[in-house]
């Protein structure tokens, strides 16, 4: 028979709500960032039959759509809701990202984060000023990311975009490594790999050892920020970012 005192010592079950783009395919990777007592409640934005351009990113980042989707994940009472789309949260700049957070809070989320907002918080946490950037996007979309970072005072010393207009979720670890080889990180304080549909979990620590700088990725920063917003601490995960994640940094 299990003693009640043993049960009382178990972590309290906690939920995180997730709003993802219609083509998001890396649910399993996101679960790997979570301790066993944290559940992920996921919903997707409506399907849009368009290539991955600035226009699609703006449509995915529409605050009205994100507000509606946020309501869909509130029934199991998550402690935080994350909007897990990098391009959709940077395409309209800092004001656009702030509007998404406001929309999620207005829908009833107890706290809210976005991937691009999480990136800025992670750069601040690691005291990064110069960043090298890898994206799967066409140049126009990559340019919006660099502009977004510049709004917060972060300079991009190198960037490399793969020019993909679709099927980003089909990228392999080998594809990511080839992209890393295409950028010169000299002078960078960190490397950022953009897009929540790019797999990176098992590459972060090897790349950090190889490059000698922190490696940040879209799914990593999203889940780091979501766990922080949900007040989940003491969980080890790949990368220097998680090494200091017990520090108290407020979330929206």
Coordinates of C-alpha atoms in Angstrom, one line a residue:
X1 CA 0.0 0.0 0.0
X2 CA 1.3 3.5 -0.9
X3 CA 1.5 5.8 2.1
X4 CA -0.2 9.2 1.7
X5 CA 3.0 10.9 2.8
X6 CA 4.8 9.4 -0.2
X7 CA 2.1 10.8 -2.6
X8 CA 2.3 14.2 -0.9
X9 CA 6.0 14.5 -1.9
X10 CA 5.3 14.0 -5.6
X11 CA 5.3 17.2 -7.8
X12 CA 1.9 18.8 -8.4
X13 CA 0.7 18.0 -11.9
X14 CA 1.1 21.1 -14.1
X15 CA -0.2 22.0 -17.5
X16 CA 1.2 24.3 -20.3
X17 CA -1.0 25.3 -23.2
X18 CA 0.5 25.5 -26.6
X19 CA -0.8 27.4 -29.7
X20 CA 1.1 26.1 -32.8
X21 CA 0.9 26.7 -36.5
X22 CA -1.2 24.4 -38.6
X23 CA 1.9 22.5 -40.0
X24 CA 3.7 22.0 -36.7
X25 CA 5.1 18.5 -36.5
X26 CA 7.6 18.4 -33.6
X27 CA 5.2 17.7 -30.7
X28 CA 7.5 14.9 -29.6
X29 CA 10.5 17.3 -29.4
X30 CA 8.5 19.7 -27.2
X31 CA 7.6 16.9 -24.8
X32 CA 11.3 16.1 -24.3
X33 CA 11.8 19.6 -22.7
X34 CA 9.2 18.8 -20.0
X35 CA 9.6 17.0 -16.7
X36 CA 7.2 14.1 -16.2
X37 CA 4.7 16.0 -14.0
X38 CA 4.1 18.7 -16.7
X39 CA 1.6 18.1 -19.5
X40 CA 1.3 19.9 -22.8
X41 CA -2.1 20.9 -24.1
X42 CA -1.8 21.7 -27.8
X43 CA -4.0 23.3 -30.4
X44 CA -3.2 24.4 -34.0
X45 CA -4.1 27.5 -36.0
X46 CA -6.3 26.9 -39.1
X47 CA -4.7 25.5 -42.2
X48 CA -3.6 28.1 -44.7
X49 CA -2.5 26.8 -48.2
X50 CA 0.3 29.3 -48.7
X51 CA 4.1 29.2 -49.0
X52 CA 6.2 30.3 -46.0
X53 CA 6.5 34.0 -46.8
X54 CA 6.1 37.2 -44.9
X55 CA 2.4 37.1 -45.8
X56 CA 1.9 33.7 -44.2
X57 CA 3.9 34.7 -41.1
X58 CA 1.6 37.7 -40.7
X59 CA -1.5 35.6 -41.1
X60 CA -0.2 33.1 -38.4
X61 CA 0.6 36.0 -36.1
X62 CA -2.8 37.6 -36.3
X63 CA -3.7 38.3 -32.6
X64 CA -7.4 37.6 -33.2
X65 CA -6.6 34.0 -34.4
X66 CA -4.2 33.5 -31.5
X67 CA -6.7 34.7 -29.0
X68 CA -9.3 32.2 -30.3
X69 CA -6.8 29.4 -30.2
X70 CA -5.7 30.3 -26.7
X71 CA -9.3 29.8 -25.5
X72 CA -9.2 26.3 -26.9
X73 CA -6.4 25.2 -24.5
X74 CA -7.8 26.8 -21.3
X75 CA -10.2 24.1 -20.2
X76 CA -7.5 21.9 -18.5
X77 CA -6.4 25.1 -16.7
X78 CA -2.7 25.4 -17.8
X79 CA -0.5 27.7 -15.8
X80 CA 0.9 29.3 -18.9
X81 CA 0.2 29.4 -22.6
X82 CA 2.9 29.6 -25.3
X83 CA 2.5 30.7 -28.9
X84 CA 5.1 28.4 -30.6
X85 CA 5.8 30.1 -33.9
X86 CA 9.0 32.1 -34.4
X87 CA 8.1 33.9 -37.7
X88 CA 4.5 34.6 -36.6
X89 CA 5.8 36.3 -33.4
X90 CA 8.6 38.4 -35.0
X91 CA 7.1 39.3 -38.4
X92 CA 5.4 42.4 -37.1
X93 CA 8.2 43.5 -34.9
X94 CA 8.2 44.1 -31.1
X95 CA 4.8 45.7 -31.2
X96 CA 3.4 42.7 -33.0
X97 CA 4.9 40.3 -30.4
X98 CA 3.4 42.4 -27.6
X99 CA 0.0 42.3 -29.2
X100 CA 0.1 38.5 -29.3
X101 CA 0.9 38.3 -25.6
X102 CA -1.9 40.8 -24.9
X103 CA -4.3 38.7 -26.9
X104 CA -3.4 35.5 -25.0
X105 CA -3.8 37.3 -21.7
X106 CA -7.1 38.8 -22.8
X107 CA -8.4 35.3 -23.8
X108 CA -7.8 34.2 -20.2
X109 CA -4.2 32.8 -20.2
X110 CA -2.8 33.1 -16.6
X111 CA 0.6 33.9 -18.2
X112 CA 1.7 34.0 -21.8
X113 CA 4.9 33.8 -23.8
X114 CA 5.8 33.7 -27.5
X115 CA 8.8 32.1 -29.2
X116 CA 10.3 35.4 -30.3
X117 CA 9.6 37.0 -26.9
X118 CA 11.3 34.0 -25.3
X119 CA 14.3 34.5 -27.6
X120 CA 14.8 38.0 -26.4
X121 CA 14.4 36.9 -22.8
X122 CA 17.0 34.1 -23.3
X123 CA 19.5 36.6 -24.9
X124 CA 19.1 38.8 -21.9
X125 CA 19.5 35.9 -19.5
X126 CA 22.8 34.9 -21.2
X127 CA 24.0 38.5 -21.6
X128 CA 24.3 38.2 -25.3
X129 CA 24.8 41.3 -27.5
X130 CA 25.8 39.8 -30.9
X131 CA 24.2 36.8 -32.4
X132 CA 24.6 34.5 -35.4
X133 CA 21.3 33.4 -36.9
X134 CA 20.3 30.3 -39.0
X135 CA 16.8 30.1 -40.4
X136 CA 15.0 27.9 -42.9
X137 CA 13.3 31.0 -44.4
X138 CA 13.5 33.0 -47.6
X139 CA 15.4 36.3 -47.3
X140 CA 12.4 38.5 -46.7
X141 CA 11.3 36.5 -43.6
X142 CA 14.9 36.2 -42.3
X143 CA 15.2 40.0 -42.7
X144 CA 12.2 40.5 -40.4
X145 CA 13.9 38.4 -37.7
X146 CA 17.0 40.5 -37.9
X147 CA 14.9 43.7 -37.7
X148 CA 13.1 42.3 -34.7
X149 CA 16.4 41.6 -32.9
X150 CA 17.7 45.1 -33.7
X151 CA 14.6 46.6 -32.0
X152 CA 15.9 45.2 -28.8
X153 CA 19.5 46.3 -29.4
X154 CA 20.9 42.9 -30.6
X155 CA 23.2 42.9 -33.6
X156 CA 23.4 40.1 -36.0
X157 CA 27.0 39.4 -37.0
X158 CA 26.1 36.6 -39.4
X159 CA 23.0 35.0 -40.8
X160 CA 22.1 32.1 -43.2
X161 CA 18.7 31.3 -44.6
X162 CA 17.9 28.1 -46.4
X163 CA 15.2 29.7 -48.6
X164 CA 12.5 27.1 -47.9
X165 CA 8.9 27.9 -48.9
X166 CA 7.4 24.8 -47.3
X167 CA 7.9 21.4 -45.7
X168 CA 10.3 22.8 -43.1
X169 CA 9.2 20.1 -40.7
X170 CA 10.9 17.6 -43.0
X171 CA 14.4 19.0 -42.1
X172 CA 16.7 16.4 -40.5
X173 CA 19.5 16.9 -38.0
X174 CA 21.9 16.6 -40.9
X175 CA 20.2 19.5 -42.7
X176 CA 20.6 21.6 -39.6
X177 CA 24.3 20.8 -39.3
X178 CA 24.8 21.7 -42.9
X179 CA 23.1 25.0 -42.2
X180 CA 25.3 25.6 -39.2
X181 CA 28.4 25.0 -41.5
X182 CA 27.1 27.7 -43.8
X183 CA 27.4 30.5 -41.2
X184 CA 30.5 32.1 -39.7
X185 CA 29.9 32.6 -36.0
X186 CA 33.1 34.5 -35.4
X187 CA 32.4 37.4 -33.0
X188 CA 29.0 36.1 -32.0
X189 CA 28.0 35.6 -28.3
X190 CA 25.4 33.0 -29.3
X191 CA 24.0 31.1 -32.2
X192 CA 20.2 31.0 -32.8
X193 CA 18.5 28.4 -34.9
X194 CA 15.0 29.8 -35.8
X195 CA 11.7 28.0 -36.5
X196 CA 9.8 25.7 -34.1
X197 CA 9.5 23.2 -37.0
X198 CA 13.3 22.7 -37.1
X199 CA 14.5 19.7 -35.0
X200 CA 17.4 20.6 -32.6
X201 CA 17.1 18.9 -29.2
X202 CA 20.0 16.5 -29.6
X203 CA 22.2 19.0 -31.4
X204 CA 22.4 21.8 -28.8
X205 CA 25.0 20.5 -26.5
X206 CA 27.3 19.0 -29.2
X207 CA 27.1 22.4 -31.1
X208 CA 27.9 24.3 -27.9
X209 CA 31.0 22.2 -27.4
X210 CA 32.1 22.7 -31.0
X211 CA 31.4 26.4 -31.3
X212 CA 32.2 27.4 -27.7
X213 CA 29.2 29.7 -27.4
X214 CA 25.6 29.2 -26.3
X215 CA 23.3 27.7 -28.8
X216 CA 19.6 28.8 -28.7
X217 CA 16.9 27.2 -30.7
X218 CA 13.2 28.1 -31.2
X219 CA 11.8 25.1 -29.3
X220 CA 14.4 25.4 -26.6
X221 CA 13.6 29.0 -25.8
X222 CA 9.9 28.5 -26.1
X223 CA 9.8 25.7 -23.5
X224 CA 12.3 27.4 -21.3
X225 CA 10.1 30.5 -21.1
X226 CA 6.9 28.4 -20.8
X227 CA 8.3 26.4 -17.9
X228 CA 9.5 29.6 -16.2
X229 CA 6.0 31.2 -16.7
X230 CA 4.4 28.1 -15.2
X231 CA 6.8 28.3 -12.2
X232 CA 8.4 24.9 -12.9
X233 CA 12.0 24.9 -11.7
X234 CA 14.8 22.5 -11.1
X235 CA 14.6 20.7 -14.5
X236 CA 17.7 19.9 -16.4
X237 CA 17.6 20.1 -20.2
X238 CA 20.2 20.6 -23.0
X239 CA 22.1 23.9 -23.4
X240 CA 23.6 26.6 -21.3
X241 CA 20.2 28.4 -21.1
X242 CA 18.7 25.7 -19.0
X243 CA 21.8 25.6 -16.7
X244 CA 20.7 28.9 -15.2
X245 CA 16.9 28.5 -15.5
X246 CA 16.2 28.6 -11.7
X247 CA 16.9 32.3 -11.7
X248 CA 13.7 34.3 -11.0
X249 CA 12.9 36.2 -14.2
X250 CA 9.3 37.5 -14.4
X251 CA 7.1 36.5 -17.3
X252 CA 4.0 38.2 -18.8

